[in-house]
Short mmCIF file of C-alpha atoms in Angstrom, two decimals:
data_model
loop_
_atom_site.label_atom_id
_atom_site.label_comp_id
_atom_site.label_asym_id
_atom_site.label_seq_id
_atom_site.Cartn_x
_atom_site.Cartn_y
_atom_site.Cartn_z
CA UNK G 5 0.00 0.00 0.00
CA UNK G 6 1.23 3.64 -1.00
CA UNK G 7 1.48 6.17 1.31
CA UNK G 8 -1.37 7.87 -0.61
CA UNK G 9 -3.70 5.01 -0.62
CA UNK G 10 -2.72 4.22 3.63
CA UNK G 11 -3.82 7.96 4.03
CA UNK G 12 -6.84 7.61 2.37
CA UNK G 13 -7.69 4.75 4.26
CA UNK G 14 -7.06 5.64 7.48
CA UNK G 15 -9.72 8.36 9.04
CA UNK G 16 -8.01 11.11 10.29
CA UNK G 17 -8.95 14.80 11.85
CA UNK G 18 -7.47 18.23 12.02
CA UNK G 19 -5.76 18.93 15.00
CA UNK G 20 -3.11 21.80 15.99
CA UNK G 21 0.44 20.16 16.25
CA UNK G 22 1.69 23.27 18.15
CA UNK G 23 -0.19 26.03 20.46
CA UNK G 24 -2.70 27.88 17.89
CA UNK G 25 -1.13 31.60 19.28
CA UNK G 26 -2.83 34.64 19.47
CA UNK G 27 -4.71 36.51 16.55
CA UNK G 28 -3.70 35.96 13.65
CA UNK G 29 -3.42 32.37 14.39
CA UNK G 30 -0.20 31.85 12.89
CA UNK G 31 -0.07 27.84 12.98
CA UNK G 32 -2.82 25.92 10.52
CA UNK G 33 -4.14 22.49 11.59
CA UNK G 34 -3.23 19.20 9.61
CA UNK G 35 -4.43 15.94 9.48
CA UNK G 36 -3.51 13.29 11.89
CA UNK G 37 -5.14 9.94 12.19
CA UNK G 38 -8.05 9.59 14.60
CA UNK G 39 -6.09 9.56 18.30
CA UNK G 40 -6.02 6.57 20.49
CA UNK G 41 -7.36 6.93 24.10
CA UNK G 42 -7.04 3.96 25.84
CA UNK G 43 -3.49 3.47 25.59
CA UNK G 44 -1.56 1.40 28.41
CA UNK G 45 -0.51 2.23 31.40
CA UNK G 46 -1.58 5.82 31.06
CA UNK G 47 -5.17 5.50 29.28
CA UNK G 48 -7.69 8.86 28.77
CA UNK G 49 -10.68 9.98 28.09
CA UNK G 50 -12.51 12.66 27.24
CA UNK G 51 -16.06 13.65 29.28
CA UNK G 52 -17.66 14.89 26.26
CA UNK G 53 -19.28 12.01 23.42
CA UNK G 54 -16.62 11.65 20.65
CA UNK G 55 -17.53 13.56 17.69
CA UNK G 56 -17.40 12.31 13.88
CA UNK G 57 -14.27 12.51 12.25
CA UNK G 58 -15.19 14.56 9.79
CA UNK G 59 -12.69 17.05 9.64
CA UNK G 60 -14.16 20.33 11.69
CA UNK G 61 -11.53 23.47 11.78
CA UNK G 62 -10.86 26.06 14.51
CA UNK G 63 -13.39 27.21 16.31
CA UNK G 64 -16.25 24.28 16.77
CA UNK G 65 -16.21 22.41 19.44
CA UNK G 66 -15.70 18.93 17.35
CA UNK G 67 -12.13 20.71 16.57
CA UNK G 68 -11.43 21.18 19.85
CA UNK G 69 -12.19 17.87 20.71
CA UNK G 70 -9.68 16.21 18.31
CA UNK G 71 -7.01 18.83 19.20
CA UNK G 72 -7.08 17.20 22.98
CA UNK G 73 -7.58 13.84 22.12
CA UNK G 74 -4.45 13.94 20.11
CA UNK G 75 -2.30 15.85 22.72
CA UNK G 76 -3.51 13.14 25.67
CA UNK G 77 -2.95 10.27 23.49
CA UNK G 78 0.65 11.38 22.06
CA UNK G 79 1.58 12.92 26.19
CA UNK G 80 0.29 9.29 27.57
CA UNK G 81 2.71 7.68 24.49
CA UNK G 82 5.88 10.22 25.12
CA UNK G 83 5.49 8.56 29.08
CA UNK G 84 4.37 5.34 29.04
CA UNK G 85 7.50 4.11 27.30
CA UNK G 86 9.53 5.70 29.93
CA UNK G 87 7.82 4.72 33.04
CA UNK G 88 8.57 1.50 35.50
CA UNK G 89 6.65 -1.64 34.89
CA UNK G 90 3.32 -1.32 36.78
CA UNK G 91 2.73 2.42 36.82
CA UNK G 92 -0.40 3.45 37.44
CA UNK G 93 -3.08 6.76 37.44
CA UNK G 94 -3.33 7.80 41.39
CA UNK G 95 -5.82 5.95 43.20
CA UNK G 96 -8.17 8.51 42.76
CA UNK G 97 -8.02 9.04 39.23
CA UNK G 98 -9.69 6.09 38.61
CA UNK G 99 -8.77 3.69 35.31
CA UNK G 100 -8.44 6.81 33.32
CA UNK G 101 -7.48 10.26 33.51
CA UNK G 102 -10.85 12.17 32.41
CA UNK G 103 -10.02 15.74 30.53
CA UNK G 104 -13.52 17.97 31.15
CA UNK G 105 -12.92 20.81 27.96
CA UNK G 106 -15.67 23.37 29.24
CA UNK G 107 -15.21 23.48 32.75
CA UNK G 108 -16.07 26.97 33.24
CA UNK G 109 -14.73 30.76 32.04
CA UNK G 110 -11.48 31.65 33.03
CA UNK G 111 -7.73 31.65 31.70
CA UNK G 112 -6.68 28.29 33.25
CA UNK G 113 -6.41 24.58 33.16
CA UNK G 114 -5.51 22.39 36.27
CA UNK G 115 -5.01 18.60 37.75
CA UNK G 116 -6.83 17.46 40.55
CA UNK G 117 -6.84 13.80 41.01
CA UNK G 118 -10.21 13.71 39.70
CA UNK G 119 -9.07 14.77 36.08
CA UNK G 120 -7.91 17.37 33.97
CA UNK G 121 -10.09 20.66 33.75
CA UNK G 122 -9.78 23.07 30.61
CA UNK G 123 -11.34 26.60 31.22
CA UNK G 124 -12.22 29.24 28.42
CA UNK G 125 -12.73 33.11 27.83
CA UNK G 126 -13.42 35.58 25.08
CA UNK G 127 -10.65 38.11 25.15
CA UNK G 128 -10.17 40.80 22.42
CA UNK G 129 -12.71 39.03 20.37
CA UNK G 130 -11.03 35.79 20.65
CA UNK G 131 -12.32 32.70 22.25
CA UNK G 132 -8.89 31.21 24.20
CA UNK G 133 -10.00 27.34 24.84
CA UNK G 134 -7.29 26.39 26.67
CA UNK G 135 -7.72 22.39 25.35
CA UNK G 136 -7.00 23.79 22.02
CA UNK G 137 -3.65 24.09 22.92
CA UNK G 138 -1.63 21.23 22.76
CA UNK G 139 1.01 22.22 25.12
CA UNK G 140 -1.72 23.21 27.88
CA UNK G 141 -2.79 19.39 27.39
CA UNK G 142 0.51 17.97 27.78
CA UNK G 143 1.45 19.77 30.87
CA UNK G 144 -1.43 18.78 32.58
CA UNK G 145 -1.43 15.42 31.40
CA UNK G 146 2.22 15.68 32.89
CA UNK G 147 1.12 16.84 36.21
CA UNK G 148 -1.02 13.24 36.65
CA UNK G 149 1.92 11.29 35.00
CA UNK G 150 4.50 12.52 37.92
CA UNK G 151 1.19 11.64 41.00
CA UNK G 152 1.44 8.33 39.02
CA UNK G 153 5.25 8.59 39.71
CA UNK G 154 5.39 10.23 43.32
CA UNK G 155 2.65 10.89 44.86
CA UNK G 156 4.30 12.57 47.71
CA UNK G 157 4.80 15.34 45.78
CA UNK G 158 0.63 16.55 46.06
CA UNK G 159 0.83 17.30 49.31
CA UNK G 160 4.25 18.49 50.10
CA UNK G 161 4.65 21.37 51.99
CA UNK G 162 7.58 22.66 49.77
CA UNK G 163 8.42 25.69 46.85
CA UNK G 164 10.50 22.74 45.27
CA UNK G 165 8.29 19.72 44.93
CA UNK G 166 5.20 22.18 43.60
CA UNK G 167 8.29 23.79 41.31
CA UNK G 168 9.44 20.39 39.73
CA UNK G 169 5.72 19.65 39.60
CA UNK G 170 5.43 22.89 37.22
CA UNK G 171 8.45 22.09 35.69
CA UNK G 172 7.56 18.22 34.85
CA UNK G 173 4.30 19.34 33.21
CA UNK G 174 6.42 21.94 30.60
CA UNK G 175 8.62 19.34 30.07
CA UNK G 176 5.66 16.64 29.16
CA UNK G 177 4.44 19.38 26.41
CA UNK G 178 8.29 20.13 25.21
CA UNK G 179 8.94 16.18 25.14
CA UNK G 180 4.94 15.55 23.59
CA UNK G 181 5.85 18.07 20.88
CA UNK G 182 9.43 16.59 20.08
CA UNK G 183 7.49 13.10 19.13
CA UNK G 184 6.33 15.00 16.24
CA UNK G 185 8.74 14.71 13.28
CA UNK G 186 7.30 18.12 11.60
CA UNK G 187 8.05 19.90 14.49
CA UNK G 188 11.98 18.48 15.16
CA UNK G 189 12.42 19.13 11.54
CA UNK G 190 10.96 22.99 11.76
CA UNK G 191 12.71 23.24 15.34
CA UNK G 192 16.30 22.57 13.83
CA UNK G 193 15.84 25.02 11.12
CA UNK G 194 14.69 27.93 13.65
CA UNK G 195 17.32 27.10 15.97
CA UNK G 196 20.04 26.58 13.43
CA UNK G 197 20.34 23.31 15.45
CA UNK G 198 20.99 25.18 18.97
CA UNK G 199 18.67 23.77 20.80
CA UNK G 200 18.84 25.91 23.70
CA UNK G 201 17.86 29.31 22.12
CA UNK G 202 13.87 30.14 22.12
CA UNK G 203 12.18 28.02 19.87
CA UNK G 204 8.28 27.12 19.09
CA UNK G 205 9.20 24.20 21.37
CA UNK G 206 10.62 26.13 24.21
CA UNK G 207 7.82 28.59 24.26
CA UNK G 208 4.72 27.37 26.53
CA UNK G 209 1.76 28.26 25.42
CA UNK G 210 1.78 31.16 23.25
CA UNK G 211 -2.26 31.42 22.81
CA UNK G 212 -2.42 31.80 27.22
CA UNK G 213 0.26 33.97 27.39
CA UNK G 214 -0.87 36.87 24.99
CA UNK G 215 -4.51 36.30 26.29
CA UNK G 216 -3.30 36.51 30.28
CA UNK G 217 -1.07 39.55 29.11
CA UNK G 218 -3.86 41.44 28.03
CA UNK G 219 -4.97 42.62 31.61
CA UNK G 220 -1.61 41.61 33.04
CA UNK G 221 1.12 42.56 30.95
CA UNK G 222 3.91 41.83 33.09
CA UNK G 223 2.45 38.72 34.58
CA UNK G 224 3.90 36.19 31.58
CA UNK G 225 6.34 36.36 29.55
CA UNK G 226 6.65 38.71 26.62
CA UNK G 227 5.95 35.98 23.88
CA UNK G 228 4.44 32.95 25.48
CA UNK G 229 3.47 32.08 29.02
CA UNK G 230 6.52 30.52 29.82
CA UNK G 231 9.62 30.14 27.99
CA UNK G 232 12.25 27.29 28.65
CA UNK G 233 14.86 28.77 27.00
CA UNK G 234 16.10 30.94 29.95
CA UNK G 235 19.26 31.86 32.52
CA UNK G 236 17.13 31.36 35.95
CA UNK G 237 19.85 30.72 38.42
CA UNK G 238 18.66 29.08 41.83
CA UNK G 239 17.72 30.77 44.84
CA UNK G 240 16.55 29.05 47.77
CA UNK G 241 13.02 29.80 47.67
CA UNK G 242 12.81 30.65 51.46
CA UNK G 243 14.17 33.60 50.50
CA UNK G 244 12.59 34.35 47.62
CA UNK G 245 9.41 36.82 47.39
CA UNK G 246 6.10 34.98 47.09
CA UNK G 247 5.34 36.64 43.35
CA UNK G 248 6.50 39.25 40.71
CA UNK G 249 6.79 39.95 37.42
CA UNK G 250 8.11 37.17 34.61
CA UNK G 251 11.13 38.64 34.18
CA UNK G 252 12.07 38.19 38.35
CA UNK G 253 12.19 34.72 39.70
CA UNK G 254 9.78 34.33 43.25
CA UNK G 255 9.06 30.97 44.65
CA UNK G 256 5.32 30.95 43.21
CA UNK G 257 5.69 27.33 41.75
CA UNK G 258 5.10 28.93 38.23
CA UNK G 259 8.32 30.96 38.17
CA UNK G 260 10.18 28.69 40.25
CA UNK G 261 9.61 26.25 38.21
CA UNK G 262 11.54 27.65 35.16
CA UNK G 263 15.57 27.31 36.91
CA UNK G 264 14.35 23.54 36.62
CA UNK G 265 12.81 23.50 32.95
CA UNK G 266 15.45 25.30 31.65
CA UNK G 267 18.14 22.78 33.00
CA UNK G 268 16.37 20.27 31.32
CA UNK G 269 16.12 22.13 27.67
CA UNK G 270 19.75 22.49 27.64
CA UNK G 271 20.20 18.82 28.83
CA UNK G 272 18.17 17.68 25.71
CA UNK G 273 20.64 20.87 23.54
CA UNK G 274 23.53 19.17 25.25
CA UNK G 275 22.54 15.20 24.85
CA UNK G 276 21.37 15.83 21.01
CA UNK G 277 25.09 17.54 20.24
CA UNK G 278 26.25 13.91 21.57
CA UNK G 279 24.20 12.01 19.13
CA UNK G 280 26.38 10.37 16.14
CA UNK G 281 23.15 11.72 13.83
CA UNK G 282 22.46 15.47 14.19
CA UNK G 283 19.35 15.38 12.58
CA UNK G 284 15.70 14.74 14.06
CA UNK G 285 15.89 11.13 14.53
CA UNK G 286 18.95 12.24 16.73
CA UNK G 287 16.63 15.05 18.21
CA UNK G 288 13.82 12.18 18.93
CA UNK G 289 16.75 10.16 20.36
CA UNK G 290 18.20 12.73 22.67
CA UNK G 291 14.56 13.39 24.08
CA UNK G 292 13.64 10.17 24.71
CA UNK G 293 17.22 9.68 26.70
CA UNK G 294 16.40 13.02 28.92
CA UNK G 295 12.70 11.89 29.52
CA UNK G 296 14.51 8.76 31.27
CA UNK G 297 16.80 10.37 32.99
CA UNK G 298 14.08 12.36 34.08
CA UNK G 299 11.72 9.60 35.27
CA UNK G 300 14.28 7.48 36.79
CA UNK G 301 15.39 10.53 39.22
CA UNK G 302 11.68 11.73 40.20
CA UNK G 303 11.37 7.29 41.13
CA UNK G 304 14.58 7.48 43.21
CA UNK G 305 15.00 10.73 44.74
CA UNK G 306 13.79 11.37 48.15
CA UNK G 307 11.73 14.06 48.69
CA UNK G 308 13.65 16.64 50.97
CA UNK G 309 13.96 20.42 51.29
CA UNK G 310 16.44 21.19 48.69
CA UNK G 311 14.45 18.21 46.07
CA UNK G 312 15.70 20.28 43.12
CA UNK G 313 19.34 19.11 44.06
CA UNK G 314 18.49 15.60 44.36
CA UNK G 315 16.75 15.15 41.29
CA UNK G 316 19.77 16.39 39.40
CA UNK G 317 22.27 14.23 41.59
CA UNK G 318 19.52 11.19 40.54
CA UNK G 319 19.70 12.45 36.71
CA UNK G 320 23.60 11.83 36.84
CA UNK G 321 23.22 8.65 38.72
CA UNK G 322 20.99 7.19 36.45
CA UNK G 323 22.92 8.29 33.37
CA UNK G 324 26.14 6.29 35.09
CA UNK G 325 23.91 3.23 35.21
CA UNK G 326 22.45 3.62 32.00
CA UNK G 327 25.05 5.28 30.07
CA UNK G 328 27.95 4.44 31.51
CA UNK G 329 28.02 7.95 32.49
CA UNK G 330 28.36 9.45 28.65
CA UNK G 331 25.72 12.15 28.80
CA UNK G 332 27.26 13.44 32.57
CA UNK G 333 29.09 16.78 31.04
CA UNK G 334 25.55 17.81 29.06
CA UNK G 335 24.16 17.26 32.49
CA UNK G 336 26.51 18.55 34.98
CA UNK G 337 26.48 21.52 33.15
CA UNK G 338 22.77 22.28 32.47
CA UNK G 339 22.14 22.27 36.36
CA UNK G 340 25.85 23.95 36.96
CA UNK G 341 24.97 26.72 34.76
CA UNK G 342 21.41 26.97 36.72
CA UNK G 343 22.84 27.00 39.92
CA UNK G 344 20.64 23.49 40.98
CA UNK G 345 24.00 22.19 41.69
CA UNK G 346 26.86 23.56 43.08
CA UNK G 347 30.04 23.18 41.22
CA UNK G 348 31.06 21.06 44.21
CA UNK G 349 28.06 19.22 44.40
CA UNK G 350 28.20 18.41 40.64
CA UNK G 351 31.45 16.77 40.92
CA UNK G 352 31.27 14.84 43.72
CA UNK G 353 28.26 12.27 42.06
CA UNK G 354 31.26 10.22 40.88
CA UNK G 355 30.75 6.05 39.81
CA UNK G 356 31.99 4.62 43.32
CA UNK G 357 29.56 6.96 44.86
CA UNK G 358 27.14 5.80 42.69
CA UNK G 359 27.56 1.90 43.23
CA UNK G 360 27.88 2.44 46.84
CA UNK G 361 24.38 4.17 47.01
CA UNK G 362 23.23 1.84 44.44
CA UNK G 363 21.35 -0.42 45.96
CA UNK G 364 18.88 2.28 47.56
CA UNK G 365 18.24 3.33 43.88
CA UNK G 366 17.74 0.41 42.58
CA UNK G 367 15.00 -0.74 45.10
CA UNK G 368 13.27 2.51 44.82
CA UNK G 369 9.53 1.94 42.86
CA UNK G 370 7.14 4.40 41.94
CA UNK G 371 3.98 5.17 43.70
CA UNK G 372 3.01 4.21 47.51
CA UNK G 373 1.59 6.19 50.18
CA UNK G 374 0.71 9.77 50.08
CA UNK G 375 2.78 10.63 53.38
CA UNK G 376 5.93 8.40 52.50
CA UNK G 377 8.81 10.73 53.23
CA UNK G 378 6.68 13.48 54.75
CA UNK G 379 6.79 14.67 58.54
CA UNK G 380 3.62 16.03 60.15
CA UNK G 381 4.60 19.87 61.13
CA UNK G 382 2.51 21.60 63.29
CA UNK G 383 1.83 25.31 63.56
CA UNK G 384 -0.17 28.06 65.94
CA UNK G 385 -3.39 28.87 63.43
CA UNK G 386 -3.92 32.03 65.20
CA UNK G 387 -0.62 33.56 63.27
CA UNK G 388 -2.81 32.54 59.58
CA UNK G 389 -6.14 33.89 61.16
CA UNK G 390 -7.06 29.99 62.24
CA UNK G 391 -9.05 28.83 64.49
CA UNK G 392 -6.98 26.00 65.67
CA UNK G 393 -3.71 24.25 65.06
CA UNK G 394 -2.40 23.64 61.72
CA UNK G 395 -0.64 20.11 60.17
CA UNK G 396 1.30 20.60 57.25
CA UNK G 397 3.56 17.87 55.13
CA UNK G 398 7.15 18.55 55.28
CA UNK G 399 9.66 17.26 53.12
CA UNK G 400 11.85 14.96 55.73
CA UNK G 401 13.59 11.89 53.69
CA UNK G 402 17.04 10.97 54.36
CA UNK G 403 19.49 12.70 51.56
CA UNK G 404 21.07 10.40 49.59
CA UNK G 405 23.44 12.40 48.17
CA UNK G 406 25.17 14.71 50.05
CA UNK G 407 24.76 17.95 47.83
CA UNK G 408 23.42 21.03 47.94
CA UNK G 409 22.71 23.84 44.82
CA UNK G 410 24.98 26.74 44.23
CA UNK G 411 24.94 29.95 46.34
CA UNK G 412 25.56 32.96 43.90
CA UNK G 413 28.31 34.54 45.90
CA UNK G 414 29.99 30.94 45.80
CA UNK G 415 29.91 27.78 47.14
CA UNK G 416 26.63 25.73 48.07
CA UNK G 417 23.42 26.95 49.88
CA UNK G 418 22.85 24.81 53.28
CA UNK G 419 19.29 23.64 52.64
CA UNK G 420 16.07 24.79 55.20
CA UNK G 421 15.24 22.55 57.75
CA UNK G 422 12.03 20.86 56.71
CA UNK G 423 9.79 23.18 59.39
CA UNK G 424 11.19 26.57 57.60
CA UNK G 425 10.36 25.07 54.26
CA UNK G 426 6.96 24.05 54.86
CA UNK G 427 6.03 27.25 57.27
CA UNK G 428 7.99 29.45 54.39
CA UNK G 429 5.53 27.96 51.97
CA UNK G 430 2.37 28.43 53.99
CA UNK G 431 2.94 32.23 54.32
CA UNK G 432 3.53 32.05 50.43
CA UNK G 433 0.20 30.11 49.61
CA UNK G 434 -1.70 32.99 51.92
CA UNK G 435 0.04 35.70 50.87
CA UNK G 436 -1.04 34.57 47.16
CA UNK G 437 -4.50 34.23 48.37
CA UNK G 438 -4.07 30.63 47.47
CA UNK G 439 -5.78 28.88 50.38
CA UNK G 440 -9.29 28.06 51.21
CA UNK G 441 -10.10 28.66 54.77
CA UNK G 442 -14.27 27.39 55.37
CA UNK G 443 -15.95 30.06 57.60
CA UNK G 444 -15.84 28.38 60.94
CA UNK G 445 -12.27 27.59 60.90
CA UNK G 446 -11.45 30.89 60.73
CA UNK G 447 -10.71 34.08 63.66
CA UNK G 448 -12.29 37.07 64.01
CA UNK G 449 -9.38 38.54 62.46
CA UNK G 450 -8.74 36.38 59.54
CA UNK G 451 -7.40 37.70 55.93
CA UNK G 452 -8.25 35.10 53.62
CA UNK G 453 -8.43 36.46 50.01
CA UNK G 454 -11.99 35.26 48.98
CA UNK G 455 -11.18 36.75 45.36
CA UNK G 456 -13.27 34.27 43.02
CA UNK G 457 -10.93 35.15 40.65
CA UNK G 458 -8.28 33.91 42.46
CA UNK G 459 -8.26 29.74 42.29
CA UNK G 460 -7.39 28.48 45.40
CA UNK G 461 -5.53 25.45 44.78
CA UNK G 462 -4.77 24.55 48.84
CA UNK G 463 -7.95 23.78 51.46
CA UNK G 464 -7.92 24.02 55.01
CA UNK G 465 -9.98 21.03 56.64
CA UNK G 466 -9.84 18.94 59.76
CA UNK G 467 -7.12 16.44 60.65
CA UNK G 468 -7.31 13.12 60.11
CA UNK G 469 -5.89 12.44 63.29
CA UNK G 470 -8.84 13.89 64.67
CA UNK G 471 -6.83 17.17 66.21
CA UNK G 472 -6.83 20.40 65.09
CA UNK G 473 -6.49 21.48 60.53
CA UNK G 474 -4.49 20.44 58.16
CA UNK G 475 -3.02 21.60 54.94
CA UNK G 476 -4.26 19.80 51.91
CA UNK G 477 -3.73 20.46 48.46
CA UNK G 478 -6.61 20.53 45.81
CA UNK G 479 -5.43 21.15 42.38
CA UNK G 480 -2.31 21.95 40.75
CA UNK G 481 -3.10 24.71 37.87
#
């Protein structure tokens, strides 16, 4: 059978390979072939009745419909190569992860162990679904892939964990787009083959960003929502402020999130100048490496204060026992140059340290409990406008390598205790008018943001030991 005669065969419908952007939408849909949901060990769905394949363009809600089929489907296929035997949805999630495209009016899309929710407005003229957008898709998808991987990481009282789970969900929509051989092919040429400069693949969400920047102009960045081609350099995010502009880094999970993202762009930059074949089945190859770099650290590292740190430490560790080590300079130097390791810390992951500490990494699995590696931390609720005492989830687990990221005046930053983390990020979540505080837990003098245009992705409820509040998480966004 021809090529011409398979393609006539097989049904297919227009979908967006890339984020549509903003007016005039710059990037036309093609044809793929009709997506595949129920895909193994990461199957989807979508709420809404599946529509005929009948080829609907931008702007009907059959288009749509395609366009986020065909991002789940190819963000569950980018993962579910990569992931341990046995990987699963959270608990919660249920046999598959539903995607709801109309879940209300507003600039957003978020995870919440219940599914994936997709939010629209009309701004300038222009309806902004964000399910139309492949790379909104893909990160959220990516947000339920790493609860399959560590579910430790919902809860976690920590600017780092809520970081790398921002960062993990641009990286599922870089790595989903980089399965696409149109777009390595048209990536190369824009980036002369540097993969680290600003790219249609770097940029997040293009369509979001110009639509958020409309009423908030310094709120995203100046072409996209989020770019991973960037020079972040680490701060410990005790220390950072809580929010500002795009062009500052804070420890809102958003921003933070970037010093990690952008490590891992130039780790793919650095990995694909390694490959014998520089051309994009050596681009497709050098992704696929990263992604498993990727997933064997989030499996092995513990979850601790300074996580960033570890997860890079992990990265190198699993390259020794994959690669022999042969992608460690493209690594070192991504999270050198980003200041997630120190340049002490990045030479000290050396092979004997490695087999020594191997055993621990080789037992670890993903999954298990919720609180595994997290120590209950209590704090007075009168000092949040509570009406009792308050439980959050620190990050405790024993380091396994001893390293730390880079202070900027030299040297490595001594990580927070776990109780300064988790108290650091409290203050952050209610001075972003983040949390959800019900009526009767709060004091006379409370000042909870009740903004409804302010998504509260944290909940105040009781304990389940049965004494005083705790912290819970509802939705990463």
């Amino acid at each position: 059978m021809t090529v011409q005669q398979q393609t006539a065969t097989t049904p297919t419908v227009l979908v967006y390979e890339e984020d549509p952007g903003f007016p005039p939408r710059v990037n036309m849909p093609v044809p793929h072939p009709v997506p595949q949901l129920d895909t193994q060990p990461f199957p989807t769905a979508i709420a809404d009745p599946a529509p005929q394949p009948d080829g609907a363009g931008p702007g009907t809600e059959a288009f749509r419909y395609w366009v986020a089929a065909d991002a789940l489907s190819r963000a569950a296929q980018t993962w579910g190569p990569l992931v341990p035997t046995g990987t699963q949805w959270h608990q919660t999630v249920g046999r598959a992860l539903t995607a709801h495209l109309n879940a209300g009016i507003d600039l957003n899309a978020y995870y919440d162990r219940k599914g994936l929710w997709f939010f629209r407005s009309t701004v300038a003229g222009v309806t902004v679904a964000a399910c139309e957008s492949p790379e909104v898709v893909a990160h959220e998808t990516g947000h339920a892939v790493l609860d399959a991987l560590r579910p430790q990481l919902f809860n976690a009282a920590s600017a780092e964990t809520a970081g790398l789970h921002e960062g993990f969900g641009d990286i599922s929509a870089l790595l989903s787009s980089l399965r696409l051989e149109p777009l390595r092919i048209a990536v190369l040429a824009e980036t002369q083959s540097d993969l680290e400069l600003s790219s249609r693949v770097s940029r997040m969400a293009e369509q979001l960003g110009a639509a958020i920047r409309q009423g908030h102009p310094n709120a995203v960045d100046p072409d996209c929502l989020r770019n991973m081609s960037n020079s972040f350099f680490y701060r410990d995010p005790v220390h950072l402020p809580p929010s500002g502009p795009a062009n500052t880094l804070s420890s809102e999970p958003h921003s933070f999130s970037r010093v990690f993202s952008g490590a891992f762009l130039k780790i793919v930059a650095g990995i694909f100048r390694q490959q014998d074949l520089q051309d994009q089945a050596g681009l497709a190859r050098a992704a696929e490496i990263a992604g498993q770099l990727l997933v064997d650290a989030v499996v092995a590292a513990p979850v601790v204060s300074a996580y960033y740190a570890q997860v890079a430490g992990h990265m190198i560790a699993a390259d020794q026992r994959r690669n022999g080590g042969k992608y460690g300079p493209s690594l070192r130097s991504a999270f050198v140059r980003h200041g997630i390791l120190s340049l002490e810390a990045a030479t000290a992951i050396t092979e004997p340290e490695v087999a020594r500490r191997g055993a621990g990494m080789a037992e670890a699995t993903p999954g298990g409990s919720d609180e595994a590696g997290l120590t209950a931390v209590t704090v007075h609720g009168a000092g949040y406008g509570i009406t009792q005492p308050l439980t959050l989830s620190a990050p405790s687990q024993e380091r396994r390598f001893g390293i730390a990221s880079s202070d900027p005046a030299g040297g490595s930053v001594r990580p927070a205790d776990p109780e300064q983390v988790a108290t650091s990020y409290l203050e952050d979540l209610f001075r972003r008018g983040r949390v959800h505080v019900p009526q009767e837990h709060r004091t006379a003098t409370a000042f909870v943001d009740d903004s409804p245009s302010r998504l509260k992705t944290h909940e105040i409820i009781p304990s389940s030991t049965g004494e005083g509040l705790a912290l819970v998480r509802r939705c990463f966004d």
